Amino acid sequence: MIGQQDIQIPFARVGGTEVNYYLICQKKLWLFSHGIQMERHSDRVDLGRLLHEESYPRGRHKEMMIDGLLRIDFDESSGTIHEIKLSKAFEEAHVYQLYYYLYYLKGLGLEGLKGELNYPKSKRVERVTLTPEIEAELEEMIAHIRAIKQSETCPEVEHKPKCRKCSYEELCWG
Ligand code: SF4
């Protein structure tokens, strides 16, 4: 479980996006965590923001920043954290990002929250609940993410089909 001390050590601070990127590509995680961020220039991100604004009923959802690290959408009335995604590609990464939010908030004493992944384009909803098994998986994952973030060298990876949709493609392979 994440403690206050962890929160104050820079490499120990793990954001939800980093959990997501870890499951997509370890090189992407390393680049992102070393301050090389391409997503803010991506059309897909602009589309994601637009979908986000159009998907939530005004007034029910609050966007909250937790510890200056996690930006979450919280529906207080149902105790649900929502995460909007454009497509189900990389669904495992989306699910674990949401598990991580639930895990982190549990560490802050907020137990029993629910998670919901929303795919507005396909009108799909996936519900996510934290279990002890998932928490154990997350703890291993977080240790590995921290090791990658601390590493001075970028992980070597092969070109994969997913690189064609990645905002870092030109940097990695251009
Ligand atoms: S382009 Fe490919 S190798 Fe580079 S960060 Fe993206 S997914 Fe990883």
JSON list of C-alpha atoms and ligand atoms in Angstrom, two decimals:
[
{"chain": "A", "resi": 1, "resn": "MET", "atom": "CA", "xyz": [0.00, 0.00, 0.00]},
{"chain": "A", "resi": 2, "resn": "ILE", "atom": "CA", "xyz": [1.23, 3.48, -0.82]},
{"chain": "A", "resi": 3, "resn": "GLY", "atom": "CA", "xyz": [2.23, 5.52, 2.22]},
{"chain": "A", "resi": 4, "resn": "GLN", "atom": "CA", "xyz": [2.86, 9.20, 2.82]},
{"chain": "A", "resi": 5, "resn": "GLN", "atom": "CA", "xyz": [6.61, 8.65, 2.55]},
{"chain": "A", "resi": 6, "resn": "ASP", "atom": "CA", "xyz": [6.22, 7.13, -0.94]},
{"chain": "A", "resi": 7, "resn": "ILE", "atom": "CA", "xyz": [4.19, 10.10, -2.05]},
{"chain": "A", "resi": 8, "resn": "GLN", "atom": "CA", "xyz": [7.11, 12.42, -1.23]},
{"chain": "A", "resi": 9, "resn": "ILE", "atom": "CA", "xyz": [9.81, 10.48, -3.13]},
{"chain": "A", "resi": 10, "resn": "PRO", "atom": "CA", "xyz": [9.77, 11.62, -6.78]},
{"chain": "A", "resi": 11, "resn": "PHE", "atom": "CA", "xyz": [10.48, 8.26, -8.44]},
{"chain": "A", "resi": 12, "resn": "ALA", "atom": "CA", "xyz": [8.03, 6.55, -6.11]},
{"chain": "A", "resi": 13, "resn": "ARG", "atom": "CA", "xyz": [5.17, 8.71, -7.30]},
{"chain": "A", "resi": 14, "resn": "VAL", "atom": "CA", "xyz": [3.34, 6.64, -9.86]},
{"chain": "A", "resi": 15, "resn": "GLY", "atom": "CA", "xyz": [0.52, 8.22, -11.85]},
{"chain": "A", "resi": 16, "resn": "GLY", "atom": "CA", "xyz": [-2.40, 6.46, -13.50]},
{"chain": "A", "resi": 17, "resn": "THR", "atom": "CA", "xyz": [-1.06, 7.31, -16.96]},
{"chain": "A", "resi": 18, "resn": "GLU", "atom": "CA", "xyz": [2.20, 5.57, -16.04]},
{"chain": "A", "resi": 19, "resn": "VAL", "atom": "CA", "xyz": [0.34, 2.38, -15.09]},
{"chain": "A", "resi": 20, "resn": "ASN", "atom": "CA", "xyz": [-1.49, 2.62, -18.42]},
{"chain": "A", "resi": 21, "resn": "TYR", "atom": "CA", "xyz": [1.74, 3.16, -20.41]},
{"chain": "A", "resi": 22, "resn": "TYR", "atom": "CA", "xyz": [3.56, 0.38, -18.54]},
{"chain": "A", "resi": 23, "resn": "LEU", "atom": "CA", "xyz": [1.03, -2.08, -19.92]},
{"chain": "A", "resi": 24, "resn": "ILE", "atom": "CA", "xyz": [1.20, -0.66, -23.44]},
{"chain": "A", "resi": 25, "resn": "CYS", "atom": "CA", "xyz": [4.97, -0.20, -23.79]},
{"chain": "A", "resi": 26, "resn": "GLN", "atom": "CA", "xyz": [7.78, 0.13, -21.26]},
{"chain": "A", "resi": 27, "resn": "LYS", "atom": "CA", "xyz": [9.65, 2.51, -23.56]},
{"chain": "A", "resi": 28, "resn": "LYS", "atom": "CA", "xyz": [6.60, 4.77, -23.64]},
{"chain": "A", "resi": 29, "resn": "LEU", "atom": "CA", "xyz": [6.53, 4.72, -19.83]},
{"chain": "A", "resi": 30, "resn": "TRP", "atom": "CA", "xyz": [10.23, 5.63, -19.64]},
{"chain": "A", "resi": 31, "resn": "LEU", "atom": "CA", "xyz": [9.94, 8.47, -22.17]},
{"chain": "A", "resi": 32, "resn": "PHE", "atom": "CA", "xyz": [6.82, 9.87, -20.48]},
{"chain": "A", "resi": 33, "resn": "SER", "atom": "CA", "xyz": [8.26, 9.65, -16.98]},
{"chain": "A", "resi": 34, "resn": "HIS", "atom": "CA", "xyz": [11.44, 11.40, -18.14]},
{"chain": "A", "resi": 35, "resn": "GLY", "atom": "CA", "xyz": [9.46, 14.43, -19.22]},
{"chain": "A", "resi": 36, "resn": "ILE", "atom": "CA", "xyz": [9.10, 13.59, -22.92]},
{"chain": "A", "resi": 37, "resn": "GLN", "atom": "CA", "xyz": [5.38, 13.98, -23.42]},
{"chain": "A", "resi": 38, "resn": "MET", "atom": "CA", "xyz": [3.82, 13.90, -26.86]},
{"chain": "A", "resi": 39, "resn": "GLU", "atom": "CA", "xyz": [0.17, 13.18, -26.02]},
{"chain": "A", "resi": 40, "resn": "ARG", "atom": "CA", "xyz": [-0.71, 16.81, -25.38]},
{"chain": "A", "resi": 41, "resn": "HIS", "atom": "CA", "xyz": [-0.11, 17.48, -29.10]},
{"chain": "A", "resi": 42, "resn": "SER", "atom": "CA", "xyz": [-2.18, 14.53, -30.25]},
{"chain": "A", "resi": 43, "resn": "ASP", "atom": "CA", "xyz": [-5.53, 14.88, -32.05]},
{"chain": "A", "resi": 44, "resn": "ARG", "atom": "CA", "xyz": [-6.66, 11.74, -30.22]},
{"chain": "A", "resi": 45, "resn": "VAL", "atom": "CA", "xyz": [-6.20, 13.54, -26.91]},
{"chain": "A", "resi": 46, "resn": "ASP", "atom": "CA", "xyz": [-8.26, 16.51, -28.14]},
{"chain": "A", "resi": 47, "resn": "LEU", "atom": "CA", "xyz": [-10.98, 14.08, -29.21]},
{"chain": "A", "resi": 48, "resn": "GLY", "atom": "CA", "xyz": [-10.77, 12.36, -25.81]},
{"chain": "A", "resi": 49, "resn": "ARG", "atom": "CA", "xyz": [-11.26, 15.71, -24.02]},
{"chain": "A", "resi": 50, "resn": "LEU", "atom": "CA", "xyz": [-14.27, 16.50, -26.19]},
{"chain": "A", "resi": 51, "resn": "LEU", "atom": "CA", "xyz": [-15.82, 13.09, -25.52]},
{"chain": "A", "resi": 52, "resn": "HIS", "atom": "CA", "xyz": [-15.15, 13.58, -21.82]},
{"chain": "A", "resi": 53, "resn": "GLU", "atom": "CA", "xyz": [-16.92, 16.94, -21.76]},
{"chain": "A", "resi": 54, "resn": "GLU", "atom": "CA", "xyz": [-19.91, 15.58, -23.68]},
{"chain": "A", "resi": 55, "resn": "SER", "atom": "CA", "xyz": [-20.21, 12.28, -21.79]},
{"chain": "A", "resi": 56, "resn": "TYR", "atom": "CA", "xyz": [-20.71, 13.42, -18.22]},
{"chain": "A", "resi": 57, "resn": "PRO", "atom": "CA", "xyz": [-23.94, 14.97, -17.02]},
{"chain": "A", "resi": 58, "resn": "ARG", "atom": "CA", "xyz": [-23.11, 18.42, -15.68]},
{"chain": "A", "resi": 59, "resn": "GLY", "atom": "CA", "xyz": [-23.15, 18.71, -11.89]},
{"chain": "A", "resi": 60, "resn": "ARG", "atom": "CA", "xyz": [-22.92, 15.02, -10.98]},
{"chain": "A", "resi": 61, "resn": "HIS", "atom": "CA", "xyz": [-19.26, 14.46, -11.74]},
{"chain": "A", "resi": 62, "resn": "LYS", "atom": "CA", "xyz": [-16.36, 16.27, -10.13]},
{"chain": "A", "resi": 63, "resn": "GLU", "atom": "CA", "xyz": [-12.91, 16.34, -11.62]},
{"chain": "A", "resi": 64, "resn": "MET", "atom": "CA", "xyz": [-10.50, 16.05, -8.71]},
{"chain": "A", "resi": 65, "resn": "MET", "atom": "CA", "xyz": [-6.72, 16.21, -8.44]},
{"chain": "A", "resi": 66, "resn": "ILE", "atom": "CA", "xyz": [-5.38, 13.83, -5.77]},
{"chain": "A", "resi": 67, "resn": "ASP", "atom": "CA", "xyz": [-1.93, 14.53, -4.27]},
{"chain": "A", "resi": 68, "resn": "GLY", "atom": "CA", "xyz": [-1.06, 16.54, -7.39]},
{"chain": "A", "resi": 69, "resn": "LEU", "atom": "CA", "xyz": [-0.75, 13.16, -9.10]},
{"chain": "A", "resi": 70, "resn": "LEU", "atom": "CA", "xyz": [-4.06, 11.58, -10.09]},
{"chain": "A", "resi": 71, "resn": "ARG", "atom": "CA", "xyz": [-6.75, 13.46, -11.98]},
{"chain": "A", "resi": 72, "resn": "ILE", "atom": "CA", "xyz": [-9.97, 11.56, -11.44]},
{"chain": "A", "resi": 73, "resn": "ASP", "atom": "CA", "xyz": [-13.63, 11.99, -12.34]},
{"chain": "A", "resi": 74, "resn": "PHE", "atom": "CA", "xyz": [-15.69, 11.18, -9.31]},
{"chain": "A", "resi": 75, "resn": "ASP", "atom": "CA", "xyz": [-19.44, 10.71, -9.06]},
{"chain": "A", "resi": 76, "resn": "GLU", "atom": "CA", "xyz": [-20.09, 11.33, -5.38]},
{"chain": "A", "resi": 77, "resn": "SER", "atom": "CA", "xyz": [-23.70, 10.13, -5.53]},
{"chain": "A", "resi": 78, "resn": "SER", "atom": "CA", "xyz": [-22.68, 6.57, -6.46]},
{"chain": "A", "resi": 79, "resn": "GLY", "atom": "CA", "xyz": [-19.10, 6.51, -5.14]},
{"chain": "A", "resi": 80, "resn": "THR", "atom": "CA", "xyz": [-17.85, 5.76, -8.65]},
{"chain": "A", "resi": 81, "resn": "ILE", "atom": "CA", "xyz": [-14.67, 6.83, -10.39]},
{"chain": "A", "resi": 82, "resn": "HIS", "atom": "CA", "xyz": [-15.18, 7.16, -14.13]},
{"chain": "A", "resi": 83, "resn": "GLU", "atom": "CA", "xyz": [-12.57, 6.93, -16.83]},
{"chain": "A", "resi": 84, "resn": "ILE", "atom": "CA", "xyz": [-13.48, 7.77, -20.43]},
{"chain": "A", "resi": 85, "resn": "LYS", "atom": "CA", "xyz": [-11.59, 6.11, -23.26]},
{"chain": "A", "resi": 86, "resn": "LEU", "atom": "CA", "xyz": [-11.86, 6.50, -27.00]},
{"chain": "A", "resi": 87, "resn": "SER", "atom": "CA", "xyz": [-11.65, 2.83, -27.96]},
{"chain": "A", "resi": 88, "resn": "LYS", "atom": "CA", "xyz": [-11.26, -0.61, -26.47]},
{"chain": "A", "resi": 89, "resn": "ALA", "atom": "CA", "xyz": [-7.77, -0.98, -27.96]},
{"chain": "A", "resi": 90, "resn": "PHE", "atom": "CA", "xyz": [-5.46, -1.38, -24.94]},
{"chain": "A", "resi": 91, "resn": "GLU", "atom": "CA", "xyz": [-8.40, -2.26, -22.71]},
{"chain": "A", "resi": 92, "resn": "GLU", "atom": "CA", "xyz": [-6.18, -4.07, -20.20]},
{"chain": "A", "resi": 93, "resn": "ALA", "atom": "CA", "xyz": [-4.19, -0.84, -19.72]},
{"chain": "A", "resi": 94, "resn": "HIS", "atom": "CA", "xyz": [-7.42, 1.11, -19.19]},
{"chain": "A", "resi": 95, "resn": "VAL", "atom": "CA", "xyz": [-8.69, -1.41, -16.63]},
{"chain": "A", "resi": 96, "resn": "TYR", "atom": "CA", "xyz": [-5.44, -1.38, -14.62]},
{"chain": "A", "resi": 97, "resn": "GLN", "atom": "CA", "xyz": [-5.27, 2.42, -14.69]},
{"chain": "A", "resi": 98, "resn": "LEU", "atom": "CA", "xyz": [-8.68, 2.42, -13.05]},
{"chain": "A", "resi": 99, "resn": "TYR", "atom": "CA", "xyz": [-7.70, -0.35, -10.60]},
{"chain": "A", "resi": 100, "resn": "TYR", "atom": "CA", "xyz": [-4.74, 1.81, -9.67]},
{"chain": "A", "resi": 101, "resn": "TYR", "atom": "CA", "xyz": [-6.97, 4.80, -8.90]},
{"chain": "A", "resi": 102, "resn": "LEU", "atom": "CA", "xyz": [-9.09, 2.58, -6.63]},
{"chain": "A", "resi": 103, "resn": "TYR", "atom": "CA", "xyz": [-5.97, 1.16, -4.98]},
{"chain": "A", "resi": 104, "resn": "TYR", "atom": "CA", "xyz": [-4.40, 4.58, -4.42]},
{"chain": "A", "resi": 105, "resn": "LEU", "atom": "CA", "xyz": [-7.60, 6.01, -2.96]},
{"chain": "A", "resi": 106, "resn": "LYS", "atom": "CA", "xyz": [-7.96, 2.97, -0.71]},
{"chain": "A", "resi": 107, "resn": "GLY", "atom": "CA", "xyz": [-4.45, 3.78, 0.56]},
{"chain": "A", "resi": 108, "resn": "LEU", "atom": "CA", "xyz": [-5.77, 7.22, 1.48]},
{"chain": "A", "resi": 109, "resn": "GLY", "atom": "CA", "xyz": [-8.61, 5.63, 3.46]},
{"chain": "A", "resi": 110, "resn": "LEU", "atom": "CA", "xyz": [-11.32, 5.78, 0.78]},
{"chain": "A", "resi": 111, "resn": "GLU", "atom": "CA", "xyz": [-12.46, 2.16, 0.66]},
{"chain": "A", "resi": 112, "resn": "GLY", "atom": "CA", "xyz": [-15.36, 0.60, -1.22]},
{"chain": "A", "resi": 113, "resn": "LEU", "atom": "CA", "xyz": [-15.28, 2.88, -4.25]},
{"chain": "A", "resi": 114, "resn": "LYS", "atom": "CA", "xyz": [-16.30, 1.50, -7.63]},
{"chain": "A", "resi": 115, "resn": "GLY", "atom": "CA", "xyz": [-14.75, 2.06, -11.04]},
{"chain": "A", "resi": 116, "resn": "GLU", "atom": "CA", "xyz": [-16.41, 2.44, -14.39]},
{"chain": "A", "resi": 117, "resn": "LEU", "atom": "CA", "xyz": [-14.74, 2.55, -17.78]},
{"chain": "A", "resi": 118, "resn": "ASN", "atom": "CA", "xyz": [-16.80, 4.37, -20.36]},
{"chain": "A", "resi": 119, "resn": "TYR", "atom": "CA", "xyz": [-16.40, 3.98, -24.11]},
{"chain": "A", "resi": 120, "resn": "PRO", "atom": "CA", "xyz": [-18.87, 6.59, -25.42]},
{"chain": "A", "resi": 121, "resn": "LYS", "atom": "CA", "xyz": [-18.20, 5.89, -29.11]},
{"chain": "A", "resi": 122, "resn": "SER", "atom": "CA", "xyz": [-19.27, 2.25, -28.76]},
{"chain": "A", "resi": 123, "resn": "LYS", "atom": "CA", "xyz": [-21.65, 2.96, -25.85]},
{"chain": "A", "resi": 124, "resn": "ARG", "atom": "CA", "xyz": [-19.87, 0.30, -23.77]},
{"chain": "A", "resi": 125, "resn": "VAL", "atom": "CA", "xyz": [-19.36, 0.38, -20.01]},
{"chain": "A", "resi": 126, "resn": "GLU", "atom": "CA", "xyz": [-17.00, -1.89, -18.05]},
{"chain": "A", "resi": 127, "resn": "ARG", "atom": "CA", "xyz": [-17.30, -2.02, -14.27]},
{"chain": "A", "resi": 128, "resn": "VAL", "atom": "CA", "xyz": [-14.18, -2.57, -12.20]},
{"chain": "A", "resi": 129, "resn": "THR", "atom": "CA", "xyz": [-13.82, -3.68, -8.57]},
{"chain": "A", "resi": 130, "resn": "LEU", "atom": "CA", "xyz": [-10.62, -3.99, -6.57]},
{"chain": "A", "resi": 131, "resn": "THR", "atom": "CA", "xyz": [-9.82, -7.45, -5.14]},
{"chain": "A", "resi": 132, "resn": "PRO", "atom": "CA", "xyz": [-6.92, -8.64, -2.94]},
{"chain": "A", "resi": 133, "resn": "GLU", "atom": "CA", "xyz": [-5.48, -10.49, -5.97]},
{"chain": "A", "resi": 134, "resn": "ILE", "atom": "CA", "xyz": [-5.55, -7.34, -8.09]},
{"chain": "A", "resi": 135, "resn": "GLU", "atom": "CA", "xyz": [-3.96, -5.36, -5.26]},
{"chain": "A", "resi": 136, "resn": "ALA", "atom": "CA", "xyz": [-1.10, -7.89, -5.10]},
{"chain": "A", "resi": 137, "resn": "GLU", "atom": "CA", "xyz": [-0.66, -7.62, -8.89]},
{"chain": "A", "resi": 138, "resn": "LEU", "atom": "CA", "xyz": [-0.63, -3.83, -8.66]},
{"chain": "A", "resi": 139, "resn": "GLU", "atom": "CA", "xyz": [2.03, -3.89, -5.95]},
{"chain": "A", "resi": 140, "resn": "GLU", "atom": "CA", "xyz": [4.34, -5.94, -8.21]},
{"chain": "A", "resi": 141, "resn": "MET", "atom": "CA", "xyz": [3.53, -3.70, -11.14]},
{"chain": "A", "resi": 142, "resn": "ILE", "atom": "CA", "xyz": [4.26, -0.53, -9.16]},
{"chain": "A", "resi": 143, "resn": "ALA", "atom": "CA", "xyz": [7.66, -1.89, -8.07]},
{"chain": "A", "resi": 144, "resn": "HIS", "atom": "CA", "xyz": [8.50, -2.59, -11.72]},
{"chain": "A", "resi": 145, "resn": "ILE", "atom": "CA", "xyz": [7.26, 0.83, -12.84]},
{"chain": "A", "resi": 146, "resn": "ARG", "atom": "CA", "xyz": [9.46, 2.50, -10.22]},
{"chain": "A", "resi": 147, "resn": "ALA", "atom": "CA", "xyz": [12.48, 0.51, -11.42]},
{"chain": "A", "resi": 148, "resn": "ILE", "atom": "CA", "xyz": [11.86, 1.63, -15.02]},
{"chain": "A", "resi": 149, "resn": "LYS", "atom": "CA", "xyz": [11.41, 5.25, -13.93]},
{"chain": "A", "resi": 150, "resn": "GLN", "atom": "CA", "xyz": [14.66, 5.15, -11.95]},
{"chain": "A", "resi": 151, "resn": "SER", "atom": "CA", "xyz": [16.62, 3.58, -14.79]},
{"chain": "A", "resi": 152, "resn": "GLU", "atom": "CA", "xyz": [19.01, 5.90, -16.63]},
{"chain": "A", "resi": 153, "resn": "THR", "atom": "CA", "xyz": [18.56, 3.97, -19.84]},
{"chain": "A", "resi": 154, "resn": "CYS", "atom": "CA", "xyz": [15.46, 3.68, -21.96]},
{"chain": "A", "resi": 155, "resn": "PRO", "atom": "CA", "xyz": [14.20, 0.08, -22.33]},
{"chain": "A", "resi": 156, "resn": "GLU", "atom": "CA", "xyz": [14.95, -1.58, -25.68]},
{"chain": "A", "resi": 157, "resn": "VAL", "atom": "CA", "xyz": [11.78, -2.71, -27.41]},
{"chain": "A", "resi": 158, "resn": "GLU", "atom": "CA", "xyz": [10.86, -3.97, -30.88]},
{"chain": "A", "resi": 159, "resn": "HIS", "atom": "CA", "xyz": [8.66, -2.16, -33.36]},
{"chain": "A", "resi": 160, "resn": "LYS", "atom": "CA", "xyz": [5.12, -3.48, -32.99]},
{"chain": "A", "resi": 161, "resn": "PRO", "atom": "CA", "xyz": [1.86, -2.78, -34.89]},
{"chain": "A", "resi": 162, "resn": "LYS", "atom": "CA", "xyz": [0.73, -0.65, -31.93]},
{"chain": "A", "resi": 163, "resn": "CYS", "atom": "CA", "xyz": [3.61, 1.77, -32.66]},
{"chain": "A", "resi": 164, "resn": "ARG", "atom": "CA", "xyz": [1.66, 3.02, -35.68]},
{"chain": "A", "resi": 165, "resn": "LYS", "atom": "CA", "xyz": [-0.98, 4.48, -33.35]},
{"chain": "A", "resi": 166, "resn": "CYS", "atom": "CA", "xyz": [1.51, 5.79, -30.81]},
{"chain": "A", "resi": 167, "resn": "SER", "atom": "CA", "xyz": [2.28, 9.50, -30.46]},
{"chain": "A", "resi": 168, "resn": "TYR", "atom": "CA", "xyz": [5.96, 8.61, -29.89]},
{"chain": "A", "resi": 169, "resn": "GLU", "atom": "CA", "xyz": [6.34, 6.76, -33.20]},
{"chain": "A", "resi": 170, "resn": "GLU", "atom": "CA", "xyz": [8.34, 9.42, -34.94]},
{"chain": "A", "resi": 171, "resn": "LEU", "atom": "CA", "xyz": [10.63, 9.83, -31.94]},
{"chain": "A", "resi": 172, "resn": "CYS", "atom": "CA", "xyz": [11.21, 6.08, -31.64]},
{"chain": "A", "resi": 173, "resn": "TRP", "atom": "CA", "xyz": [11.37, 5.04, -35.27]},
{"chain": "A", "resi": 174, "resn": "GLY", "atom": "CA", "xyz": [11.22, 8.15, -37.48]},
{"chain": "B", "resi": 1, "resn": "SF4", "atom": "S1", "xyz": [6.29, 4.04, -30.81]},
{"chain": "B", "resi": 1, "resn": "SF4", "atom": "FE1", "xyz": [6.23, 1.89, -30.19]},
{"chain": "B", "resi": 1, "resn": "SF4", "atom": "S2", "xyz": [8.19, 1.59, -29.12]},
{"chain": "B", "resi": 1, "resn": "SF4", "atom": "FE2", "xyz": [7.86, 3.79, -29.23]},
{"chain": "B", "resi": 1, "resn": "SF4", "atom": "S3", "xyz": [6.88, 4.33, -27.30]},
{"chain": "B", "resi": 1, "resn": "SF4", "atom": "FE3", "xyz": [5.25, 3.97, -28.83]},
{"chain": "B", "resi": 1, "resn": "SF4", "atom": "S4", "xyz": [4.65, 1.85, -28.58]},
{"chain": "B", "resi": 1, "resn": "SF4", "atom": "FE4", "xyz": [6.64, 2.11, -27.57]}
]
